[in-house]
Short mmCIF file of C-alpha atoms in Angstrom, two decimals:
data_model
loop_
_atom_site.label_atom_id
_atom_site.label_comp_id
_atom_site.label_asym_id
_atom_site.label_seq_id
_atom_site.Cartn_x
_atom_site.Cartn_y
_atom_site.Cartn_z
CA MET A 744 2.21 10.86 109.93
CA ASN A 745 -0.12 13.94 110.82
CA THR A 746 -4.00 13.95 110.12
CA VAL A 747 -3.63 16.09 107.09
CA SER A 748 -1.00 13.60 105.41
CA ILE A 749 -3.22 10.73 106.24
CA ALA A 750 -6.13 12.60 104.71
CA LYS A 751 -4.00 13.21 101.49
CA SER A 752 -3.19 9.47 101.18
CA ARG A 753 -6.64 8.45 101.55
CA LYS A 754 -7.94 10.84 99.15
CA THR A 755 -5.04 9.75 96.60
CA ALA A 756 -5.81 5.89 97.12
CA VAL A 757 -9.64 6.52 96.23
CA LEU A 758 -8.48 8.82 93.11
CA SER A 759 -6.54 5.95 91.91
CA VAL A 760 -8.86 3.32 92.41
CA ARG A 761 -11.53 5.32 90.85
CA THR A 762 -9.07 6.38 87.78
CA ILE A 763 -8.55 2.70 87.26
CA SER A 764 -12.28 1.68 87.76
CA MET A 765 -13.38 4.35 85.05
CA THR A 766 -10.53 3.71 82.75
CA ALA A 767 -11.84 0.06 82.56
CA MET A 768 -15.14 1.00 82.13
CA LEU A 769 -14.23 3.31 79.27
CA SER A 770 -11.98 0.70 77.73
CA ALA A 771 -15.19 -1.49 77.92
CA VAL A 772 -17.31 0.95 75.78
CA ALA A 773 -14.71 1.88 73.47
CA TYR A 774 -14.37 -2.06 72.44
CA LEU A 775 -18.16 -1.96 72.13
CA LEU A 776 -18.24 1.26 70.13
CA ALA A 777 -15.86 -0.15 67.52
CA PHE A 778 -18.54 -2.38 66.32
CA VAL A 779 -20.75 0.48 65.53
CA GLU A 780 -19.37 1.41 62.38
CA PHE A 781 -20.81 3.83 59.32
CA SER A 782 -19.62 4.78 55.82
CA VAL A 783 -18.32 8.05 55.02
CA PRO A 784 -18.71 10.20 51.78
CA LEU A 785 -16.12 9.86 48.95
CA SER A 786 -14.31 6.70 50.72
CA PRO A 787 -14.72 3.28 49.71
CA SER A 788 -17.35 1.18 51.22
CA PHE A 789 -14.60 -0.87 53.30
CA ALA A 790 -13.18 2.39 54.90
CA ARG A 791 -15.45 2.96 57.49
CA MET A 792 -15.60 5.27 60.55
CA ASP A 793 -16.42 4.44 64.25
CA LEU A 794 -16.47 6.35 67.39
CA SER A 795 -14.40 3.94 69.44
CA ASP A 796 -11.59 6.67 70.31
CA LEU A 797 -14.45 8.70 71.99
CA PRO A 798 -14.02 7.13 75.46
CA ALA A 799 -10.35 7.22 75.20
CA LEU A 800 -10.27 10.94 74.47
CA ILE A 801 -12.72 11.63 77.48
CA GLY A 802 -10.46 9.35 79.58
CA ALA A 803 -7.50 11.23 78.61
CA PHE A 804 -9.11 14.49 79.53
CA ALA A 805 -10.65 13.15 82.90
CA PHE A 806 -7.47 11.17 84.18
CA GLY A 807 -4.70 12.19 81.99
CA PRO A 808 -2.70 10.96 78.71
CA LEU A 809 -1.77 7.75 80.30
CA SER A 810 -5.57 6.76 80.91
CA GLY A 811 -6.54 7.54 77.41
CA LEU A 812 -3.35 5.51 76.18
CA LEU A 813 -4.60 2.30 78.33
CA ILE A 814 -8.02 2.73 77.13
CA GLU A 815 -6.48 2.53 73.30
CA LEU A 816 -4.62 -0.38 74.51
CA VAL A 817 -7.34 -2.51 75.98
CA LYS A 818 -9.73 -1.84 73.24
CA ASN A 819 -7.42 -2.94 70.49
CA THR A 820 -6.16 -5.94 72.51
CA LEU A 821 -9.57 -7.27 72.69
CA GLN A 822 -10.18 -6.59 69.12
CA LEU A 823 -7.39 -9.01 68.35
CA LEU A 824 -9.76 -11.70 69.52
CA THR A 825 -11.81 -10.99 66.35
CA THR A 826 -9.22 -9.73 64.12
CA SER A 827 -9.37 -10.48 60.44
CA THR A 828 -6.16 -8.61 59.46
CA GLY A 829 -3.79 -10.76 61.81
CA GLY A 830 -3.30 -7.89 64.18
CA ILE A 831 -1.81 -5.51 61.74
CA GLY A 832 -5.02 -3.48 61.56
CA GLU A 833 -5.10 -3.39 65.45
CA ILE A 834 -1.57 -2.21 65.88
CA ALA A 835 -2.32 0.83 62.94
CA ASN A 836 -5.47 1.63 64.86
CA PHE A 837 -3.77 1.50 68.15
CA LEU A 838 -1.02 4.01 66.58
CA MET A 839 -3.45 6.46 65.26
CA GLY A 840 -5.50 6.33 68.34
CA ALA A 841 -2.77 6.69 70.81
CA PHE A 842 -1.13 9.65 68.95
CA TYR A 843 -4.60 11.26 69.11
CA VAL A 844 -5.42 10.96 72.70
CA VAL A 845 -2.19 11.38 74.02
CA THR A 846 -1.29 14.63 72.16
CA ALA A 847 -4.86 15.90 73.30
CA GLY A 848 -4.37 14.68 76.81
CA PHE A 849 -1.03 16.61 77.34
CA ILE A 850 -2.33 19.84 76.07
CA TYR A 851 -5.56 19.51 78.12
CA LYS A 852 -3.50 18.79 81.28
CA ARG A 853 -1.41 21.79 81.23
CA HIS A 854 -4.42 24.03 81.25
CA LYS A 855 -7.71 22.72 81.78
CA THR A 856 -10.30 25.19 80.02
CA LYS A 857 -12.61 25.03 77.42
CA LYS A 858 -10.54 26.94 75.27
CA THR A 859 -7.48 24.65 75.60
CA ALA A 860 -9.90 21.54 75.02
CA LEU A 861 -11.02 22.89 71.77
CA ILE A 862 -7.51 23.61 70.62
CA ALA A 863 -6.18 20.10 72.00
CA CYS A 864 -9.04 18.46 69.80
CA ILE A 865 -7.83 20.42 66.65
CA LEU A 866 -3.99 19.79 67.12
CA ALA A 867 -4.62 16.19 68.15
CA SER A 868 -7.12 15.81 65.04
CA VAL A 869 -3.93 17.02 62.69
CA VAL A 870 -1.71 14.77 64.46
CA MET A 871 -3.89 11.46 64.12
CA GLY A 872 -4.31 12.46 60.45
CA ILE A 873 -0.59 12.55 59.99
CA ALA A 874 -0.23 9.18 61.96
CA ALA A 875 -3.04 7.60 59.89
CA ALA A 876 -1.10 8.69 56.44
CA LEU A 877 2.07 6.99 57.83
CA ALA A 878 0.07 4.04 59.05
CA ASN A 879 -1.78 3.36 55.64
CA TYR A 880 1.25 3.99 53.59
CA PHE A 881 3.56 1.40 55.57
CA ILE A 882 1.29 -0.73 57.28
CA LEU A 883 -2.45 -0.95 55.97
CA LEU A 884 -2.18 -0.50 52.33
CA PRO A 885 0.61 -3.14 51.95
CA LEU A 886 -1.52 -5.41 54.06
CA PHE A 887 -4.56 -4.90 51.65
CA GLU A 888 -2.39 -5.57 48.77
CA SER A 889 -2.12 -9.45 49.93
CA PHE A 890 -5.81 -9.50 49.34
CA MET A 891 -6.23 -7.13 46.56
CA PRO A 892 -3.90 -6.09 43.62
CA LEU A 893 -2.64 -2.23 44.23
CA ASP A 894 -4.09 -0.97 41.17
CA GLN A 895 -7.75 -2.67 41.83
CA LEU A 896 -6.89 -1.16 45.44
CA ILE A 897 -6.48 2.25 44.08
CA ALA A 898 -9.12 2.09 41.73
CA SER A 899 -11.47 1.60 44.53
CA PHE A 900 -10.26 4.71 46.15
CA ALA A 901 -10.61 6.65 42.83
CA GLU A 902 -14.11 5.85 42.43
CA PRO A 903 -15.33 8.70 44.38
CA LEU A 904 -12.18 10.82 43.79
CA PRO A 905 -11.04 10.35 40.31
CA PHE A 906 -7.71 12.48 40.82
CA ILE A 907 -6.56 9.45 42.97
CA HIS A 908 -3.81 7.59 40.91
CA THR A 909 -1.19 6.56 43.31
CA LYS A 910 -0.75 4.84 46.91
CA LEU A 911 0.69 8.16 47.81
CA ASP A 912 -2.57 9.78 46.46
CA VAL A 913 -4.74 7.64 48.58
CA VAL A 914 -2.86 8.59 51.83
CA LEU A 915 -2.94 12.36 50.75
CA PHE A 916 -6.59 12.73 49.59
CA ASN A 917 -8.28 9.79 51.81
CA ALA A 918 -6.36 8.69 54.91
CA PHE A 919 -5.26 12.19 56.01
CA PRO A 920 -8.51 13.85 55.70
CA PHE A 921 -10.55 10.76 56.77
CA ASN A 922 -8.76 10.59 59.96
CA LEU A 923 -8.68 14.64 60.37
CA LEU A 924 -12.42 14.37 60.01
CA LYS A 925 -12.66 11.46 62.57
CA GLY A 926 -10.58 13.23 65.13
CA LEU A 927 -12.57 16.50 64.74
CA VAL A 928 -15.94 14.88 64.90
CA ILE A 929 -14.76 12.81 68.22
CA GLY A 930 -13.62 16.01 69.63
CA GLY A 931 -16.60 17.83 69.01
CA VAL A 932 -18.71 15.12 70.48
CA THR A 933 -16.48 15.16 73.41
CA MET A 934 -16.85 18.92 73.73
CA LEU A 935 -20.63 18.77 73.99
CA ILE A 936 -20.79 15.79 76.54
CA TYR A 937 -17.72 16.01 78.72
CA LYS A 938 -18.72 18.48 80.99
CA LYS A 939 -21.74 16.43 81.89
CA LEU A 940 -20.08 13.38 82.48
CA THR A 941 -17.47 14.71 84.58
CA PRO A 942 -19.47 14.30 87.86
CA VAL A 943 -19.90 10.84 86.91
CA LEU A 944 -16.35 10.30 85.96
CA LYS A 945 -14.79 11.78 89.15
CA GLY A 946 -17.31 11.55 91.66
#
């Protein structure tokens, strides 16, 4: 093995160790951010937003979509320790977050420019909105029905939005736009801070 090959091998090893350590650190930050929730206009009080997908998106941009996926997995696995949904909520959250960060990570990986990052954030937000709509219709809303009658559940969403009358309405007029907005907010914050964080993340 020549000197160049040895140098490349050492560099690859260093990058791998750094990727693992930074992915672990971002996972911890994501877990902590999951506890910082805030209400969203035109949504029931229990439908709250958090920015726990932010570290996962940063990881996906910095180290690739697999890193973002692992951050989502670790975050939701840790949340199982304090779950109130029997793990169903965490599975749904993982699916939505995974679609978001993997989509953005794959797009950005192909061409790492500010314009591509913006496109990645927008498209990933749409994908997360669709994933959220499906997860809410087939997983989360049926879960909530075990705690609250469906009519009462729909009525809670109809208070700020009177034109909501069915479960499909909840998905189309709340779940989808709510998560689309969440994705755009997280993407916007990432666009503002990512370049400043890059020297810290990559060393």
